[in-house]
Short mmCIF file of C-alpha atoms and ligand atoms in Angstrom, two decimals:
data_model
loop_
_atom_site.label_atom_id
_atom_site.label_comp_id
_atom_site.label_asym_id
_atom_site.label_seq_id
_atom_site.Cartn_x
_atom_site.Cartn_y
_atom_site.Cartn_z
CA MET A 1 -18.30 -25.72 -47.49
CA PRO A 2 -20.40 -22.84 -45.72
CA GLU A 3 -23.38 -22.22 -48.15
CA SER A 4 -21.53 -19.24 -51.38
CA SER A 5 -23.09 -15.77 -50.13
CA THR A 6 -21.36 -12.07 -51.03
CA ALA A 7 -19.92 -11.91 -47.56
CA LEU A 8 -15.70 -10.53 -48.33
CA ARG A 9 -13.75 -13.12 -45.80
CA LEU A 10 -10.32 -12.49 -44.74
CA GLY A 11 -7.91 -14.79 -44.19
CA LEU A 12 -3.68 -14.70 -42.99
CA ASP A 13 -1.48 -17.44 -43.18
CA VAL A 14 1.32 -16.27 -40.78
CA GLY A 15 4.76 -18.39 -41.02
CA GLY A 16 7.74 -17.92 -39.53
CA THR A 17 9.49 -15.77 -43.08
CA ASN A 18 6.16 -14.58 -44.65
CA LEU A 19 2.91 -13.16 -43.71
CA ARG A 20 0.58 -13.02 -45.72
CA LEU A 21 -3.27 -11.36 -46.06
CA GLY A 22 -6.23 -12.71 -48.32
CA VAL A 23 -9.48 -11.27 -48.97
CA PHE A 24 -11.28 -14.30 -50.55
CA SER A 25 -15.28 -13.29 -52.14
CA ASN A 26 -16.61 -17.79 -51.89
CA LEU A 27 -13.57 -18.89 -53.04
CA THR A 28 -12.23 -16.22 -54.86
CA LEU A 29 -8.97 -14.39 -53.88
CA LEU A 30 -9.36 -10.99 -54.59
CA GLU A 31 -6.43 -9.57 -53.23
CA GLU A 32 -3.85 -10.25 -51.67
CA THR A 33 -1.00 -9.07 -49.31
CA ARG A 34 2.21 -10.74 -48.27
CA PHE A 35 5.72 -9.70 -46.75
CA GLN A 36 8.86 -11.12 -45.11
CA ALA A 37 7.29 -10.83 -41.09
CA ASN A 38 10.04 -12.71 -39.68
CA TYR A 39 8.33 -14.04 -37.17
CA SER A 40 10.89 -16.64 -36.62
CA ASN A 41 13.52 -14.33 -36.03
CA ILE A 42 12.31 -12.05 -34.27
CA CYS A 43 10.74 -15.19 -31.60
CA LYS A 44 14.88 -15.76 -31.53
CA GLN A 45 16.24 -12.33 -31.26
CA TYR A 46 13.91 -10.88 -28.56
CA PRO A 47 12.38 -11.85 -24.64
CA PRO A 48 8.96 -13.33 -25.32
CA GLY A 49 7.47 -10.47 -24.25
CA GLU A 50 8.96 -8.71 -26.51
CA ALA A 51 9.00 -10.42 -29.14
CA TRP A 52 5.18 -11.18 -28.26
CA GLN A 53 3.89 -7.87 -28.57
CA GLN A 54 5.47 -7.33 -31.85
CA ILE A 55 3.95 -9.95 -33.65
CA LEU A 56 0.97 -7.95 -32.24
CA GLN A 57 1.22 -4.84 -33.23
CA VAL A 58 2.93 -6.16 -37.23
CA THR A 59 -0.20 -8.22 -37.40
CA ALA A 60 -2.78 -5.71 -36.02
CA LYS A 61 -2.09 -3.12 -38.70
CA ALA A 62 -1.47 -5.58 -41.41
CA ILE A 63 -5.34 -6.69 -40.67
CA GLN A 64 -6.24 -2.97 -39.90
CA ALA A 65 -5.04 -2.15 -43.56
CA MET A 66 -7.32 -4.59 -45.25
CA LEU A 67 -10.30 -3.56 -43.72
CA ASP A 68 -9.48 0.10 -43.67
CA LYS A 69 -9.77 -1.26 -47.69
CA HIS A 70 -12.55 -3.35 -47.29
CA PRO A 71 -14.78 -2.40 -44.78
CA GLU A 72 -17.58 -4.95 -46.06
CA ILE A 73 -14.88 -7.68 -44.45
CA GLN A 74 -17.53 -9.67 -42.33
CA SER A 75 -14.71 -12.63 -40.88
CA ILE A 76 -10.75 -12.94 -40.10
CA GLY A 77 -9.74 -15.93 -39.15
CA ILE A 78 -5.94 -16.69 -38.69
CA GLY A 79 -3.76 -19.78 -39.84
CA PHE A 80 -0.79 -19.97 -37.17
CA PRO A 81 1.82 -22.13 -36.46
CA GLY A 82 1.30 -23.46 -33.10
CA PHE A 83 -0.21 -26.39 -31.04
CA ILE A 84 -3.73 -24.04 -30.73
CA ASN A 85 -5.40 -25.41 -27.97
CA PRO A 86 -8.70 -25.36 -29.70
CA LYS A 87 -11.04 -24.19 -25.81
CA SER A 88 -8.81 -21.61 -24.19
CA GLY A 89 -7.02 -20.52 -27.41
CA LEU A 90 -3.73 -19.92 -26.11
CA LEU A 91 -0.37 -21.31 -28.19
CA ALA A 92 0.69 -24.38 -26.49
CA GLN A 93 4.16 -24.54 -28.00
CA SER A 94 5.19 -22.94 -31.43
CA PRO A 95 8.38 -25.16 -33.07
CA ASN A 96 9.27 -22.27 -35.03
CA LEU A 97 8.42 -19.35 -33.47
CA PRO A 98 10.30 -20.22 -30.05
CA GLY A 99 9.71 -19.32 -26.67
CA LEU A 100 6.43 -18.37 -27.07
CA LEU A 101 3.35 -19.77 -24.56
CA ASN A 102 0.30 -19.33 -23.75
CA VAL A 103 -0.18 -16.32 -25.14
CA ASN A 104 -3.59 -16.33 -27.10
CA LEU A 105 -3.27 -14.10 -30.21
CA GLY A 106 -7.55 -15.12 -31.58
CA ARG A 107 -8.17 -13.13 -28.09
CA ASP A 108 -5.61 -9.84 -28.29
CA LEU A 109 -6.21 -9.39 -31.66
CA SER A 110 -9.49 -8.95 -31.34
CA GLN A 111 -8.87 -6.64 -28.24
CA LEU A 112 -6.28 -4.18 -30.58
CA LEU A 113 -8.59 -4.29 -33.24
CA GLY A 114 -12.54 -4.40 -32.08
CA ARG A 115 -13.38 -7.35 -34.16
CA LYS A 116 -13.53 -10.67 -33.29
CA VAL A 117 -10.42 -12.86 -34.80
CA LEU A 118 -10.60 -16.18 -35.02
CA VAL A 119 -7.11 -18.02 -35.73
CA PHE A 120 -6.72 -22.34 -36.62
CA ASN A 121 -3.48 -24.54 -37.03
CA ASP A 122 -2.16 -24.24 -40.03
CA GLY A 123 -1.94 -27.04 -41.39
CA ASN A 124 -5.70 -27.64 -40.44
CA ALA A 125 -6.53 -23.72 -41.82
CA ALA A 126 -4.67 -25.49 -45.10
CA ALA A 127 -6.08 -29.12 -45.37
CA TYR A 128 -9.82 -27.05 -44.90
CA GLY A 129 -9.10 -24.65 -47.58
CA GLU A 130 -7.64 -27.54 -50.00
CA TYR A 131 -10.29 -29.86 -49.47
CA CYS A 132 -13.08 -26.43 -50.46
CA SER A 133 -10.57 -25.96 -53.38
CA LEU A 134 -11.47 -29.66 -54.78
CA GLU A 135 -14.85 -29.52 -55.16
CA LEU A 136 -15.45 -31.91 -52.23
CA PRO A 137 -13.20 -34.37 -52.97
CA ALA A 138 -14.55 -38.39 -51.87
CA GLY A 139 -12.62 -39.91 -49.07
CA GLY A 140 -11.51 -37.49 -46.91
CA LEU A 141 -7.83 -35.27 -47.39
CA LEU A 142 -4.77 -35.23 -45.69
CA TYR A 143 -3.03 -32.10 -46.28
CA ALA A 144 0.99 -31.97 -45.68
CA GLY A 145 2.32 -28.24 -46.13
CA LEU A 146 5.90 -27.77 -46.13
CA GLY A 147 7.41 -24.08 -45.51
CA THR A 148 9.38 -22.85 -42.63
CA GLY A 149 8.13 -25.78 -40.41
CA ILE A 150 5.45 -28.84 -41.34
CA GLY A 151 1.67 -28.50 -41.59
CA GLY A 152 0.08 -31.62 -41.06
CA GLY A 153 -4.34 -30.93 -41.96
CA LEU A 154 -7.45 -33.60 -41.58
CA VAL A 155 -10.23 -33.30 -44.12
CA ALA A 156 -12.84 -36.10 -42.99
CA ASN A 157 -16.52 -36.37 -43.40
CA GLY A 158 -15.98 -32.26 -45.09
CA LYS A 159 -15.37 -30.89 -41.49
CA VAL A 160 -11.76 -30.30 -39.86
CA TRP A 161 -10.00 -33.34 -37.38
CA ALA A 162 -8.94 -31.49 -34.55
CA GLY A 163 -8.03 -33.54 -32.34
CA ALA A 164 -9.28 -34.22 -28.51
CA HIS A 165 -7.11 -31.78 -27.88
CA GLY A 166 -6.69 -30.05 -31.19
CA TYR A 167 -2.98 -30.92 -31.36
CA ALA A 168 -4.27 -33.94 -34.12
CA LEU A 169 -1.96 -34.16 -37.95
CA GLU A 170 1.34 -32.91 -36.02
CA LEU A 171 2.65 -34.50 -39.35
CA GLY A 172 6.00 -32.81 -39.53
CA HIS A 173 6.34 -33.65 -35.70
CA LEU A 174 6.48 -37.61 -36.42
CA ILE A 175 9.46 -39.11 -35.80
CA VAL A 176 11.30 -40.55 -39.06
CA GLU A 177 14.31 -41.34 -37.56
CA HIS A 178 16.05 -41.98 -34.26
CA ASP A 179 18.76 -39.38 -32.62
CA GLY A 180 17.78 -37.16 -36.30
CA PRO A 181 19.01 -33.64 -35.72
CA GLU A 182 17.28 -32.18 -32.91
CA CYS A 183 13.68 -30.36 -33.69
CA GLY A 184 12.16 -26.81 -32.69
CA CYS A 185 9.48 -29.38 -30.71
CA GLY A 186 12.25 -30.40 -28.47
CA ASN A 187 12.15 -34.84 -29.79
CA ARG A 188 14.30 -35.00 -32.25
CA GLY A 189 14.38 -36.66 -35.42
CA CYS A 190 11.35 -35.70 -36.37
CA VAL A 191 9.80 -35.24 -40.36
CA GLU A 192 10.02 -31.41 -40.04
CA GLN A 193 14.31 -31.71 -39.95
CA TYR A 194 14.49 -33.58 -43.10
CA ALA A 195 12.04 -31.81 -45.87
CA SER A 196 11.30 -28.20 -44.57
CA ALA A 197 12.76 -25.58 -46.83
CA THR A 198 14.53 -24.65 -43.05
CA ALA A 199 15.74 -28.53 -42.95
CA ILE A 200 16.99 -28.55 -47.00
CA GLY A 201 18.95 -25.84 -45.66
CA LYS A 202 20.31 -27.14 -42.65
CA ASN A 203 20.84 -30.68 -44.03
CA TYR A 204 22.62 -28.39 -46.64
CA ALA A 205 24.86 -26.83 -44.64
CA ARG A 206 25.87 -29.97 -42.65
CA GLN A 207 27.03 -31.37 -45.87
CA THR A 208 28.92 -28.55 -47.06
CA GLY A 209 29.86 -25.98 -44.69
CA LYS A 210 28.02 -22.86 -47.13
CA GLN A 211 24.48 -21.43 -45.87
CA LEU A 212 21.69 -21.41 -48.53
CA SER A 213 18.34 -21.17 -48.30
CA ALA A 214 15.83 -23.67 -49.39
CA HIS A 215 15.53 -22.02 -52.69
CA GLU A 216 19.39 -21.61 -53.79
CA VAL A 217 19.80 -25.51 -52.76
CA SER A 218 17.34 -26.63 -55.33
CA THR A 219 18.90 -24.30 -58.12
CA LEU A 220 22.45 -26.10 -57.72
CA ALA A 221 20.19 -30.03 -56.81
CA SER A 222 19.11 -28.50 -60.50
CA GLN A 223 22.03 -27.70 -61.76
CA GLY A 224 23.36 -31.36 -61.03
CA ASP A 225 25.15 -31.11 -57.40
CA LYS A 226 25.23 -34.16 -56.15
CA GLN A 227 25.07 -33.11 -52.19
CA ALA A 228 21.69 -30.85 -52.50
CA GLN A 229 20.43 -33.79 -55.07
CA SER A 230 20.43 -35.24 -52.40
CA VAL A 231 19.50 -33.84 -49.48
CA PHE A 232 16.46 -33.02 -51.97
CA ALA A 233 16.11 -36.90 -52.21
CA LEU A 234 16.41 -37.25 -48.41
CA ALA A 235 13.56 -34.91 -47.92
CA GLY A 236 10.62 -36.66 -50.42
CA GLU A 237 12.04 -40.07 -48.31
CA LYS A 238 11.18 -38.35 -45.35
CA LEU A 239 8.36 -36.91 -46.20
CA ALA A 240 6.95 -40.97 -48.05
CA GLN A 241 7.82 -42.61 -44.96
CA ALA A 242 5.64 -39.47 -42.59
CA ILE A 243 2.52 -39.95 -45.31
CA ALA A 244 2.42 -43.15 -45.22
CA LEU A 245 2.47 -43.56 -41.34
CA THR A 246 -0.47 -41.51 -41.20
CA LEU A 247 -2.04 -42.87 -44.56
CA ASN A 248 -1.90 -46.24 -42.07
CA ILE A 249 -3.89 -44.97 -39.26
CA VAL A 250 -6.56 -42.71 -41.19
CA ASP A 251 -6.86 -44.34 -44.97
CA VAL A 252 -8.20 -40.93 -46.48
CA GLU A 253 -8.40 -41.34 -50.29
CA ASN A 254 -6.51 -37.72 -51.02
CA VAL A 255 -2.81 -36.72 -50.35
CA VAL A 256 -2.21 -33.03 -50.90
CA ILE A 257 1.33 -31.70 -50.55
CA GLY A 258 1.45 -27.18 -50.97
CA GLY A 259 4.03 -24.79 -49.54
CA GLY A 260 6.70 -23.45 -50.41
CA VAL A 261 9.14 -26.74 -51.00
CA VAL A 262 6.98 -27.66 -53.80
CA SER A 263 8.25 -26.19 -56.59
CA SER A 264 10.65 -28.31 -56.21
CA TRP A 265 8.95 -31.58 -56.13
CA ALA A 266 10.79 -32.17 -59.59
CA LEU A 267 13.90 -33.17 -57.08
CA MET A 268 12.16 -35.26 -54.37
CA GLU A 269 8.99 -37.32 -56.65
CA ALA A 270 11.14 -40.10 -57.11
CA SER A 271 12.19 -40.45 -53.76
CA PHE A 272 8.98 -39.44 -52.06
CA ILE A 273 6.83 -42.11 -54.58
CA TYR A 274 8.95 -45.58 -54.27
CA ARG A 275 8.54 -45.04 -50.22
CA LEU A 276 4.60 -44.06 -50.80
CA GLN A 277 4.69 -47.64 -52.01
CA THR A 278 7.44 -49.36 -49.90
CA ASP A 279 5.98 -47.53 -46.12
CA LEU A 280 2.39 -48.11 -47.21
CA ILE A 281 0.57 -51.30 -46.52
CA ARG A 282 -0.47 -53.41 -49.82
CA VAL A 283 -3.97 -52.49 -49.79
CA LEU A 284 -3.97 -49.02 -50.36
CA ARG A 285 -0.64 -49.05 -52.63
CA ASP A 286 -2.47 -48.17 -55.94
CA LYS A 287 -5.76 -46.76 -53.72
CA VAL A 288 -4.02 -42.88 -52.44
CA LYS A 289 -4.53 -39.67 -54.76
CA VAL A 290 -1.49 -37.93 -53.73
CA SER A 291 -1.37 -34.36 -55.60
CA LEU A 292 0.21 -30.88 -55.16
CA SER A 293 -1.63 -27.86 -54.17
CA SER A 294 -3.61 -26.43 -56.69
CA SER A 295 -4.09 -23.55 -55.20
CA GLY A 296 -0.64 -21.58 -55.12
CA ASP A 297 -0.27 -21.86 -51.84
CA ASN A 298 -3.65 -19.94 -51.11
CA ALA A 299 -4.88 -22.64 -49.04
CA GLY A 300 -3.81 -21.49 -45.93
CA MET A 301 -5.52 -18.32 -46.23
CA LEU A 302 -8.22 -19.34 -47.71
CA GLY A 303 -8.88 -21.99 -45.21
CA ALA A 304 -8.93 -20.12 -42.10
CA ALA A 305 -11.38 -17.66 -43.83
CA LEU A 306 -14.06 -19.93 -44.55
CA LEU A 307 -13.49 -22.27 -40.75
CA ALA A 308 -13.68 -17.97 -39.63
CA ASP A 309 -17.09 -18.04 -40.94
CA ILE A 310 -18.27 -21.18 -40.26
CA SER A 311 -17.53 -21.13 -36.41
CA VAL A 312 -19.41 -17.29 -35.29
ZN1 ZN B 1 9.89 -31.98 -33.76
#
């Protein structure tokens, strides 16, 4: 992680549902703003050009409010849910913000604010935030964030491994069931269609016809609703499939699972552990440490803030 300094850093975590902004001094969150920006719905309701302008204006206004309050902020980084070309900064695709194509959030916000704003894939940002929070764990770290979609990131040798084109570790789009439900990425049966908050609501609706949020399905499962329990058990199993596939290739020691869905982890844990142990190659089975995010889901903001600082 970057050397300690007294500079303040601003990190944003853009989700399909929530927009969060955090002001950090080193690793400490000094102040947070969180609100439902519903960017996913904006993209579904408006033509892409109009949706983009709305997203830009809402995000810029939120950043400016923080800058007005903390003029000593030195760097601004954003974790954004999409495939972002690291060279051009263009968004190649965002499965949960449909219609957005070849837009450049970093450039457009920098122009609006008159300040440099850097944008990273949200999974990469969260992976880096977790890595920096965990006192530099040895052996690398794989992150899976379960939110509106599923983000992923890998930190090895202290650096985010973004891949040749910037699209590495798209864990949420590993296919775990051929001919499974259609995904926003255009394929079918991605793990995101089982273990994201969106998928948990949809899969419960498929079984029962009732449209509920993941949180509501979780409450029902805790009260003994068998169909709700089976949706979470399937989520745990499919997530483990995707993580085992990844670990069998990258062989890192630490797995951190974050995002809003981890509040229901107890409903997923048994099926997750069973499938992970089954699908991992034997030599890795007792060597991987799986933990839930200890950052209170702040890793995305923290990682974006820190990455912006070292990327300037
Ligand atoms: Zn997908």
